[in-house]
Short mmCIF file of C-alpha atoms in Angstrom, two decimals:
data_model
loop_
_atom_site.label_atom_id
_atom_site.label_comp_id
_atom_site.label_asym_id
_atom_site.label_seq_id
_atom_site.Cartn_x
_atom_site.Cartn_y
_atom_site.Cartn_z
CA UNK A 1 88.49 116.00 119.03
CA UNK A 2 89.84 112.72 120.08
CA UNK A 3 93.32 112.11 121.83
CA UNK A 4 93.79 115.79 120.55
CA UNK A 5 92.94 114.79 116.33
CA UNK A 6 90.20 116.13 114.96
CA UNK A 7 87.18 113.93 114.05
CA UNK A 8 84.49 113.44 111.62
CA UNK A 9 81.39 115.36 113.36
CA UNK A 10 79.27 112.74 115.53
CA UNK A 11 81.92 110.22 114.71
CA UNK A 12 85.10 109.08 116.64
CA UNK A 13 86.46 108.20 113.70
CA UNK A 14 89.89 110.81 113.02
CA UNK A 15 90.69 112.51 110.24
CA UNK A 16 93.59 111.11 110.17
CA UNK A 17 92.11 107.59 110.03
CA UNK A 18 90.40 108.58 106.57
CA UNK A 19 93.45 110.14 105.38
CA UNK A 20 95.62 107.00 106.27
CA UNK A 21 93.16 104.78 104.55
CA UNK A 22 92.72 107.22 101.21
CA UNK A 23 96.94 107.23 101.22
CA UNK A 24 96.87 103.34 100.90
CA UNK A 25 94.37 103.28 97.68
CA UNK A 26 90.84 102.74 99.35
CA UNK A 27 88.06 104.44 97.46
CA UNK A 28 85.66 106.57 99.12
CA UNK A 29 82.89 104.13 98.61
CA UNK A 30 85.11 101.62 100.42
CA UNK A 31 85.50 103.71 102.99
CA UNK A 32 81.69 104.12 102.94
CA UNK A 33 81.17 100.67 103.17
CA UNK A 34 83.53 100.14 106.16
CA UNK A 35 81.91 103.14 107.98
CA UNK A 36 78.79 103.51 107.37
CA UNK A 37 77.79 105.82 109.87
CA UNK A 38 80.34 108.69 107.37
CA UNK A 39 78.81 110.39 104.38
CA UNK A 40 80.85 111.17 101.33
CA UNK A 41 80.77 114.67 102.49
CA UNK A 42 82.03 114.10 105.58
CA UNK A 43 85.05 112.35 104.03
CA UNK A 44 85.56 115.64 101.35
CA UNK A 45 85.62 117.67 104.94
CA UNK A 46 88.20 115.89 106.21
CA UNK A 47 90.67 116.27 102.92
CA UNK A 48 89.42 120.26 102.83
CA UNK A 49 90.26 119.96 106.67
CA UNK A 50 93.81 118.45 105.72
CA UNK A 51 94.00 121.17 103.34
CA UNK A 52 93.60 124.18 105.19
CA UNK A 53 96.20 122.86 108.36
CA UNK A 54 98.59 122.82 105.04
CA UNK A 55 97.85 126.40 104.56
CA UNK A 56 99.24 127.12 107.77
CA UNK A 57 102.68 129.06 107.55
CA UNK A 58 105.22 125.67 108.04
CA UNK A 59 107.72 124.75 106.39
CA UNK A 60 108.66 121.30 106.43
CA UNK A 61 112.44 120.67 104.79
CA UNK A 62 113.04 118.01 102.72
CA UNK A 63 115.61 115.46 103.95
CA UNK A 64 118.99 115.24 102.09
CA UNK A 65 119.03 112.85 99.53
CA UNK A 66 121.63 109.93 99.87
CA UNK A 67 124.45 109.81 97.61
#
């Protein structure tokens, strides 16, 4: 855990970070290349990581759309 965010194991690099960069189109071999230190496991962790806080019993309302 950094700044309370979970991290890759032996990394200080957040999930959050891999998620952001996934969201705006990189591949996981880009990400790979920029980090080399990851393995592509450690990036399918983080998105099965992701997936199980979704799990969690939230609801998150949609906002209103405009008219």
């Amino acid at each position: 855990v950094m700044m309370g965010k979970p991290v890759i194991k032996g990394t200080r690099i957040t999930v959050e970070h891999i998620l952001e960069k996934l969201a705006a189109g990189e591949t996981i071999e880009q990400i790979l290349e920029a980090h080399p230190q990851l393995t592509e496991e450690a990036i399918r962790a983080a998105l099965a990581f992701a997936a199980e806080a979704l799990r969690a019993d939230v609801v998150y309302p949609l906002p209103e759309a405009k008219q």
